[in-house]
């Protein structure tokens, strides 16, 4: 059992050194960004709600958006001593929680979140080594500093480690 646990809330982010675990509850359409530096065993997690801060007027909470949360998490990891060139990413969430009878892509927030995050990570040359995104159910995730494993817990769909 891990003693050092940091809970990352919705529209929040945090960084942790080994030993410990970062966790966030209830990723539905939100997307969880999980970064791990194997050389320093520093982890970072963000619980992100929306794909782009530039399209929203009330964007003062930078952890709410893919673009700003990702850059802020990278800055905090660097400040903690992580080697940004060695980072590995794992992404979870981005579900479509409610059935929609529309072709309007703007209503598919979960898919837009995961697509925006994956595109940004690619542009930053941060490899996504595992992902569990989409579908129609929520996820709770746990990121462990000792080895960067991401445990994904769901209701009705089991638990898996990526």
PDB file of N, CA and C in Angstrom, residues 83-157:
ATOM      1  N   UNK A  83      13.757  15.047 -16.233  1.00  0.00           N
ATOM      2  CA  UNK A  83      14.410  15.199 -17.530  1.00  0.00           C
ATOM      3  C   UNK A  83      13.300  15.172 -18.584  1.00  0.00           C
ATOM      4  N   UNK A  84      12.951  16.322 -19.141  1.00  0.00           N
ATOM      5  CA  UNK A  84      11.825  16.396 -20.069  1.00  0.00           C
ATOM      6  C   UNK A  84      12.064  15.596 -21.343  1.00  0.00           C
ATOM      7  N   UNK A  85      13.309  15.414 -21.732  1.00  0.00           N
ATOM      8  CA  UNK A  85      13.607  14.642 -22.949  1.00  0.00           C
ATOM      9  C   UNK A  85      13.336  13.160 -22.773  1.00  0.00           C
ATOM     10  N   UNK A  86      13.286  12.695 -21.533  1.00  0.00           N
ATOM     11  CA  UNK A  86      13.061  11.281 -21.281  1.00  0.00           C
ATOM     12  C   UNK A  86      11.637  10.931 -20.894  1.00  0.00           C
ATOM     13  N   UNK A  87      10.737  11.907 -20.957  1.00  0.00           N
ATOM     14  CA  UNK A  87       9.368  11.672 -20.513  1.00  0.00           C
ATOM     15  C   UNK A  87       8.634  10.661 -21.378  1.00  0.00           C
ATOM     16  N   UNK A  88       7.795   9.894 -20.706  1.00  0.00           N
ATOM     17  CA  UNK A  88       6.862   8.968 -21.356  1.00  0.00           C
ATOM     18  C   UNK A  88       5.463   9.386 -20.926  1.00  0.00           C
ATOM     19  N   UNK A  89       4.505   9.272 -21.837  1.00  0.00           N
ATOM     20  CA  UNK A  89       3.126   9.672 -21.529  1.00  0.00           C
ATOM     21  C   UNK A  89       2.186   8.480 -21.613  1.00  0.00           C
ATOM     22  N   UNK A  90       1.181   8.526 -20.745  1.00  0.00           N
ATOM     23  CA  UNK A  90       0.050   7.610 -20.796  1.00  0.00           C
ATOM     24  C   UNK A  90      -1.196   8.476 -20.675  1.00  0.00           C
ATOM     25  N   UNK A  91      -2.210   8.154 -21.464  1.00  0.00           N
ATOM     26  CA  UNK A  91      -3.417   8.977 -21.537  1.00  0.00           C
ATOM     27  C   UNK A  91      -4.628   8.098 -21.271  1.00  0.00           C
ATOM     28  N   UNK A  92      -5.546   8.609 -20.446  1.00  0.00           N
ATOM     29  CA  UNK A  92      -6.775   7.864 -20.148  1.00  0.00           C
ATOM     30  C   UNK A  92      -7.947   8.837 -20.088  1.00  0.00           C
ATOM     31  N   UNK A  93      -9.148   8.317 -20.356  1.00  0.00           N
ATOM     32  CA  UNK A  93     -10.366   9.130 -20.271  1.00  0.00           C
ATOM     33  C   UNK A  93     -10.907   9.453 -21.650  1.00  0.00           C
ATOM     34  N   UNK A  94     -11.493  10.637 -21.753  1.00  0.00           N
ATOM     35  CA  UNK A  94     -12.034  11.070 -23.034  1.00  0.00           C
ATOM     36  C   UNK A  94     -13.238  10.275 -23.493  1.00  0.00           C
ATOM     37  N   UNK A  95     -14.063   9.853 -22.549  1.00  0.00           N
ATOM     38  CA  UNK A  95     -15.234   9.043 -22.885  1.00  0.00           C
ATOM     39  C   UNK A  95     -16.382   9.901 -23.416  1.00  0.00           C
ATOM     40  N   UNK A  96     -17.281   9.256 -24.126  1.00  0.00           N
ATOM     41  CA  UNK A  96     -18.549   9.870 -24.539  1.00  0.00           C
ATOM     42  C   UNK A  96     -19.585   9.326 -23.562  1.00  0.00           C
ATOM     43  N   UNK A  97     -19.843  10.089 -22.518  1.00  0.00           N
ATOM     44  CA  UNK A  97     -20.644   9.572 -21.400  1.00  0.00           C
ATOM     45  C   UNK A  97     -22.141   9.494 -21.699  1.00  0.00           C
ATOM     46  N   UNK A  98     -22.609  10.280 -22.654  1.00  0.00           N
ATOM     47  CA  UNK A  98     -24.039  10.302 -22.940  1.00  0.00           C
ATOM     48  C   UNK A  98     -24.259  10.095 -24.429  1.00  0.00           C
ATOM     49  N   UNK A  99     -25.293   9.350 -24.768  1.00  0.00           N
ATOM     50  CA  UNK A  99     -25.622   9.123 -26.180  1.00  0.00           C
ATOM     51  C   UNK A  99     -26.095  10.434 -26.788  1.00  0.00           C
ATOM     52  N   UNK A 100     -25.564  10.742 -27.969  1.00  0.00           N
ATOM     53  CA  UNK A 100     -25.937  11.976 -28.662  1.00  0.00           C
ATOM     54  C   UNK A 100     -26.570  11.638 -30.000  1.00  0.00           C
ATOM     55  N   UNK A 101     -27.649  12.300 -30.299  1.00  0.00           N
ATOM     56  CA  UNK A 101     -28.291  12.137 -31.601  1.00  0.00           C
ATOM     57  C   UNK A 101     -27.938  13.333 -32.478  1.00  0.00           C
ATOM     58  N   UNK A 102     -26.648  13.559 -32.641  1.00  0.00           N
ATOM     59  CA  UNK A 102     -26.194  14.691 -33.437  1.00  0.00           C
ATOM     60  C   UNK A 102     -24.864  14.352 -34.102  1.00  0.00           C
ATOM     61  N   UNK A 103     -24.655  14.950 -35.237  1.00  0.00           N
ATOM     62  CA  UNK A 103     -23.371  14.803 -35.920  1.00  0.00           C
ATOM     63  C   UNK A 103     -22.437  15.957 -35.555  1.00  0.00           C
ATOM     64  N   UNK A 104     -22.887  16.842 -34.672  1.00  0.00           N
ATOM     65  CA  UNK A 104     -22.120  18.012 -34.274  1.00  0.00           C
ATOM     66  C   UNK A 104     -20.881  17.572 -33.486  1.00  0.00           C
ATOM     67  N   UNK A 105     -19.711  17.729 -34.098  1.00  0.00           N
ATOM     68  CA  UNK A 105     -18.456  17.307 -33.486  1.00  0.00           C
ATOM     69  C   UNK A 105     -18.148  18.070 -32.205  1.00  0.00           C
ATOM     70  N   UNK A 106     -18.629  19.306 -32.080  1.00  0.00           N
ATOM     71  CA  UNK A 106     -18.324  20.105 -30.896  1.00  0.00           C
ATOM     72  C   UNK A 106     -18.943  19.515 -29.637  1.00  0.00           C
ATOM     73  N   UNK A 107     -19.944  18.666 -29.780  1.00  0.00           N
ATOM     74  CA  UNK A 107     -20.583  18.029 -28.632  1.00  0.00           C
ATOM     75  C   UNK A 107     -19.813  16.801 -28.156  1.00  0.00           C
ATOM     76  N   UNK A 108     -18.868  16.340 -28.931  1.00  0.00           N
ATOM     77  CA  UNK A 108     -18.082  15.152 -28.569  1.00  0.00           C
ATOM     78  C   UNK A 108     -16.839  15.581 -27.786  1.00  0.00           C
ATOM     79  N   UNK A 109     -17.079  16.083 -26.577  1.00  0.00           N
ATOM     80  CA  UNK A 109     -16.010  16.677 -25.771  1.00  0.00           C
ATOM     81  C   UNK A 109     -14.914  15.654 -25.449  1.00  0.00           C
ATOM     82  N   UNK A 110     -15.300  14.439 -25.074  1.00  0.00           N
ATOM     83  CA  UNK A 110     -14.302  13.427 -24.723  1.00  0.00           C
ATOM     84  C   UNK A 110     -13.335  13.146 -25.861  1.00  0.00           C
ATOM     85  N   UNK A 111     -13.879  12.944 -27.038  1.00  0.00           N
ATOM     86  CA  UNK A 111     -13.028  12.675 -28.202  1.00  0.00           C
ATOM     87  C   UNK A 111     -12.177  13.894 -28.541  1.00  0.00           C
ATOM     88  N   UNK A 112     -12.758  15.071 -28.471  1.00  0.00           N
ATOM     89  CA  UNK A 112     -11.994  16.296 -28.745  1.00  0.00           C
ATOM     90  C   UNK A 112     -10.863  16.462 -27.740  1.00  0.00           C
ATOM     91  N   UNK A 113     -11.124  16.140 -26.466  1.00  0.00           N
ATOM     92  CA  UNK A 113     -10.083  16.237 -25.441  1.00  0.00           C
ATOM     93  C   UNK A 113      -8.926  15.289 -25.740  1.00  0.00           C
ATOM     94  N   UNK A 114      -9.240  14.021 -25.975  1.00  0.00           N
ATOM     95  CA  UNK A 114      -8.161  13.059 -26.206  1.00  0.00           C
ATOM     96  C   UNK A 114      -7.433  13.354 -27.514  1.00  0.00           C
ATOM     97  N   UNK A 115      -8.163  13.742 -28.564  1.00  0.00           N
ATOM     98  CA  UNK A 115      -7.513  14.086 -29.833  1.00  0.00           C
ATOM     99  C   UNK A 115      -6.559  15.268 -29.671  1.00  0.00           C
ATOM    100  N   UNK A 116      -7.003  16.308 -28.953  1.00  0.00           N
ATOM    101  CA  UNK A 116      -6.172  17.500 -28.750  1.00  0.00           C
ATOM    102  C   UNK A 116      -4.918  17.154 -27.951  1.00  0.00           C
ATOM    103  N   UNK A 117      -5.079  16.329 -26.928  1.00  0.00           N
ATOM    104  CA  UNK A 117      -3.934  15.967 -26.095  1.00  0.00           C
ATOM    105  C   UNK A 117      -2.931  15.116 -26.874  1.00  0.00           C
ATOM    106  N   UNK A 118      -3.410  14.127 -27.595  1.00  0.00           N
ATOM    107  CA  UNK A 118      -2.503  13.279 -28.368  1.00  0.00           C
ATOM    108  C   UNK A 118      -1.760  14.080 -29.433  1.00  0.00           C
ATOM    109  N   UNK A 119      -2.455  15.018 -30.070  1.00  0.00           N
ATOM    110  CA  UNK A 119      -1.821  15.864 -31.081  1.00  0.00           C
ATOM    111  C   UNK A 119      -0.743  16.750 -30.454  1.00  0.00           C
ATOM    112  N   UNK A 120      -1.039  17.340 -29.294  1.00  0.00           N
ATOM    113  CA  UNK A 120      -0.067  18.203 -28.632  1.00  0.00           C
ATOM    114  C   UNK A 120       1.153  17.408 -28.183  1.00  0.00           C
ATOM    115  N   UNK A 121       0.944  16.244 -27.594  1.00  0.00           N
ATOM    116  CA  UNK A 121       2.079  15.426 -27.158  1.00  0.00           C
ATOM    117  C   UNK A 121       2.963  15.039 -28.341  1.00  0.00           C
ATOM    118  N   UNK A 122       2.337  14.719 -29.466  1.00  0.00           N
ATOM    119  CA  UNK A 122       3.118  14.394 -30.666  1.00  0.00           C
ATOM    120  C   UNK A 122       3.959  15.593 -31.098  1.00  0.00           C
ATOM    121  N   UNK A 123       3.376  16.782 -31.080  1.00  0.00           N
ATOM    122  CA  UNK A 123       4.105  17.988 -31.494  1.00  0.00           C
ATOM    123  C   UNK A 123       5.258  18.305 -30.539  1.00  0.00           C
ATOM    124  N   UNK A 124       5.142  17.875 -29.287  1.00  0.00           N
ATOM    125  CA  UNK A 124       6.195  18.102 -28.286  1.00  0.00           C
ATOM    126  C   UNK A 124       7.204  16.955 -28.237  1.00  0.00           C
ATOM    127  N   UNK A 125       7.028  15.969 -29.116  1.00  0.00           N
ATOM    128  CA  UNK A 125       7.904  14.789 -29.168  1.00  0.00           C
ATOM    129  C   UNK A 125       7.922  14.009 -27.860  1.00  0.00           C
ATOM    130  N   UNK A 126       6.772  13.941 -27.209  1.00  0.00           N
ATOM    131  CA  UNK A 126       6.628  13.128 -26.006  1.00  0.00           C
ATOM    132  C   UNK A 126       5.884  11.862 -26.418  1.00  0.00           C
ATOM    133  N   UNK A 127       6.547  10.708 -26.356  1.00  0.00           N
ATOM    134  CA  UNK A 127       5.894   9.482 -26.806  1.00  0.00           C
ATOM    135  C   UNK A 127       4.759   9.055 -25.874  1.00  0.00           C
ATOM    136  N   UNK A 128       3.647   8.703 -26.486  1.00  0.00           N
ATOM    137  CA  UNK A 128       2.519   8.131 -25.744  1.00  0.00           C
ATOM    138  C   UNK A 128       2.717   6.619 -25.819  1.00  0.00           C
ATOM    139  N   UNK A 129       3.116   6.035 -24.701  1.00  0.00           N
ATOM    140  CA  UNK A 129       3.445   4.612 -24.710  1.00  0.00           C
ATOM    141  C   UNK A 129       2.232   3.739 -24.401  1.00  0.00           C
ATOM    142  N   UNK A 130       1.144   4.352 -23.905  1.00  0.00           N
ATOM    143  CA  UNK A 130      -0.085   3.598 -23.654  1.00  0.00           C
ATOM    144  C   UNK A 130      -1.247   4.573 -23.539  1.00  0.00           C
ATOM    145  N   UNK A 131      -2.429   4.096 -23.936  1.00  0.00           N
ATOM    146  CA  UNK A 131      -3.620   4.933 -23.774  1.00  0.00           C
ATOM    147  C   UNK A 131      -4.840   4.044 -23.600  1.00  0.00           C
ATOM    148  N   UNK A 132      -5.814   4.602 -22.902  1.00  0.00           N
ATOM    149  CA  UNK A 132      -7.108   3.962 -22.706  1.00  0.00           C
ATOM    150  C   UNK A 132      -8.137   5.084 -22.784  1.00  0.00           C
ATOM    151  N   UNK A 133      -8.615   5.346 -23.989  1.00  0.00           N
ATOM    152  CA  UNK A 133      -9.489   6.501 -24.220  1.00  0.00           C
ATOM    153  C   UNK A 133     -10.759   6.088 -24.952  1.00  0.00           C
ATOM    154  N   UNK A 134     -11.751   6.975 -24.856  1.00  0.00           N
ATOM    155  CA  UNK A 134     -12.989   6.784 -25.589  1.00  0.00           C
ATOM    156  C   UNK A 134     -13.974   5.894 -24.862  1.00  0.00           C
ATOM    157  N   UNK A 135     -14.807   5.249 -25.641  1.00  0.00           N
ATOM    158  CA  UNK A 135     -15.902   4.409 -25.173  1.00  0.00           C
ATOM    159  C   UNK A 135     -16.885   5.236 -24.335  1.00  0.00           C
ATOM    160  N   UNK A 136     -17.664   4.591 -23.481  1.00  0.00           N
ATOM    161  CA  UNK A 136     -18.763   5.312 -22.827  1.00  0.00           C
ATOM    162  C   UNK A 136     -18.798   5.104 -21.320  1.00  0.00           C
ATOM    163  N   UNK A 137     -17.647   4.988 -20.692  1.00  0.00           N
ATOM    164  CA  UNK A 137     -17.624   4.796 -19.246  1.00  0.00           C
ATOM    165  C   UNK A 137     -16.481   5.589 -18.619  1.00  0.00           C
ATOM    166  N   UNK A 138     -16.681   5.906 -17.341  1.00  0.00           N
ATOM    167  CA  UNK A 138     -15.694   6.677 -16.598  1.00  0.00           C
ATOM    168  C   UNK A 138     -14.549   5.823 -16.087  1.00  0.00           C
ATOM    169  N   UNK A 139     -13.503   6.515 -15.675  1.00  0.00           N
ATOM    170  CA  UNK A 139     -12.307   5.843 -15.201  1.00  0.00           C
ATOM    171  C   UNK A 139     -11.746   6.581 -13.983  1.00  0.00           C
ATOM    172  N   UNK A 140     -11.190   5.832 -13.071  1.00  0.00           N
ATOM    173  CA  UNK A 140     -10.368   6.371 -11.983  1.00  0.00           C
ATOM    174  C   UNK A 140      -8.969   5.843 -12.240  1.00  0.00           C
ATOM    175  N   UNK A 141      -7.966   6.721 -12.114  1.00  0.00           N
ATOM    176  CA  UNK A 141      -6.607   6.300 -12.461  1.00  0.00           C
ATOM    177  C   UNK A 141      -5.647   6.533 -11.300  1.00  0.00           C
ATOM    178  N   UNK A 142      -4.617   5.686 -11.265  1.00  0.00           N
ATOM    179  CA  UNK A 142      -3.553   5.777 -10.267  1.00  0.00           C
ATOM    180  C   UNK A 142      -2.214   5.662 -10.992  1.00  0.00           C
ATOM    181  N   UNK A 143      -1.350   6.661 -10.814  1.00  0.00           N
ATOM    182  CA  UNK A 143      -0.027   6.684 -11.442  1.00  0.00           C
ATOM    183  C   UNK A 143       1.032   6.495 -10.360  1.00  0.00           C
ATOM    184  N   UNK A 144       1.841   5.443 -10.516  1.00  0.00           N
ATOM    185  CA  UNK A 144       2.830   5.080  -9.501  1.00  0.00           C
ATOM    186  C   UNK A 144       4.215   5.567  -9.891  1.00  0.00           C
ATOM    187  N   UNK A 145       4.874   6.251  -8.945  1.00  0.00           N
ATOM    188  CA  UNK A 145       6.177   6.855  -9.208  1.00  0.00           C
ATOM    189  C   UNK A 145       7.292   5.823  -9.362  1.00  0.00           C
ATOM    190  N   UNK A 146       7.172   4.669  -8.731  1.00  0.00           N
ATOM    191  CA  UNK A 146       8.283   3.709  -8.753  1.00  0.00           C
ATOM    192  C   UNK A 146       8.574   3.182 -10.152  1.00  0.00           C
ATOM    193  N   UNK A 147       7.521   3.054 -11.002  1.00  0.00           N
ATOM    194  CA  UNK A 147       7.741   2.479 -12.318  1.00  0.00           C
ATOM    195  C   UNK A 147       6.863   3.085 -13.423  1.00  0.00           C
ATOM    196  N   UNK A 148       6.070   4.100 -13.088  1.00  0.00           N
ATOM    197  CA  UNK A 148       5.245   4.767 -14.089  1.00  0.00           C
ATOM    198  C   UNK A 148       4.015   3.987 -14.524  1.00  0.00           C
ATOM    199  N   UNK A 149       3.695   2.900 -13.818  1.00  0.00           N
ATOM    200  CA  UNK A 149       2.503   2.141 -14.220  1.00  0.00           C
ATOM    201  C   UNK A 149       1.245   2.956 -13.916  1.00  0.00           C
ATOM    202  N   UNK A 150       0.265   2.796 -14.784  1.00  0.00           N
ATOM    203  CA  UNK A 150      -1.012   3.479 -14.640  1.00  0.00           C
ATOM    204  C   UNK A 150      -2.087   2.417 -14.458  1.00  0.00           C
ATOM    205  N   UNK A 151      -2.724   2.442 -13.300  1.00  0.00           N
ATOM    206  CA  UNK A 151      -3.813   1.517 -13.001  1.00  0.00           C
ATOM    207  C   UNK A 151      -5.117   2.241 -13.294  1.00  0.00           C
ATOM    208  N   UNK A 152      -5.963   1.600 -14.097  1.00  0.00           N
ATOM    209  CA  UNK A 152      -7.237   2.189 -14.513  1.00  0.00           C
ATOM    210  C   UNK A 152      -8.354   1.335 -13.938  1.00  0.00           C
ATOM    211  N   UNK A 153      -9.199   1.983 -13.129  1.00  0.00           N
ATOM    212  CA  UNK A 153     -10.314   1.291 -12.492  1.00  0.00           C
ATOM    213  C   UNK A 153     -11.621   1.811 -13.073  1.00  0.00           C
ATOM    214  N   UNK A 154     -12.534   0.882 -13.353  1.00  0.00           N
ATOM    215  CA  UNK A 154     -13.829   1.265 -13.917  1.00  0.00           C
ATOM    216  C   UNK A 154     -14.932   0.505 -13.186  1.00  0.00           C
ATOM    217  N   UNK A 155     -16.131   0.985 -13.328  1.00  0.00           N
ATOM    218  CA  UNK A 155     -17.294   0.259 -12.828  1.00  0.00           C
ATOM    219  C   UNK A 155     -17.858  -0.533 -13.998  1.00  0.00           C
ATOM    220  N   UNK A 156     -17.900  -1.828 -13.842  1.00  0.00           N
ATOM    221  CA  UNK A 156     -18.472  -2.689 -14.874  1.00  0.00           C
ATOM    222  C   UNK A 156     -17.530  -3.072 -15.995  1.00  0.00           C
ATOM    223  N   UNK A 157     -16.304  -2.537 -15.990  1.00  0.00           N
ATOM    224  CA  UNK A 157     -15.341  -2.868 -17.049  1.00  0.00           C
ATOM    225  C   UNK A 157     -13.994  -3.293 -16.485  1.00  0.00           C
TER     226      UNK A 157
END
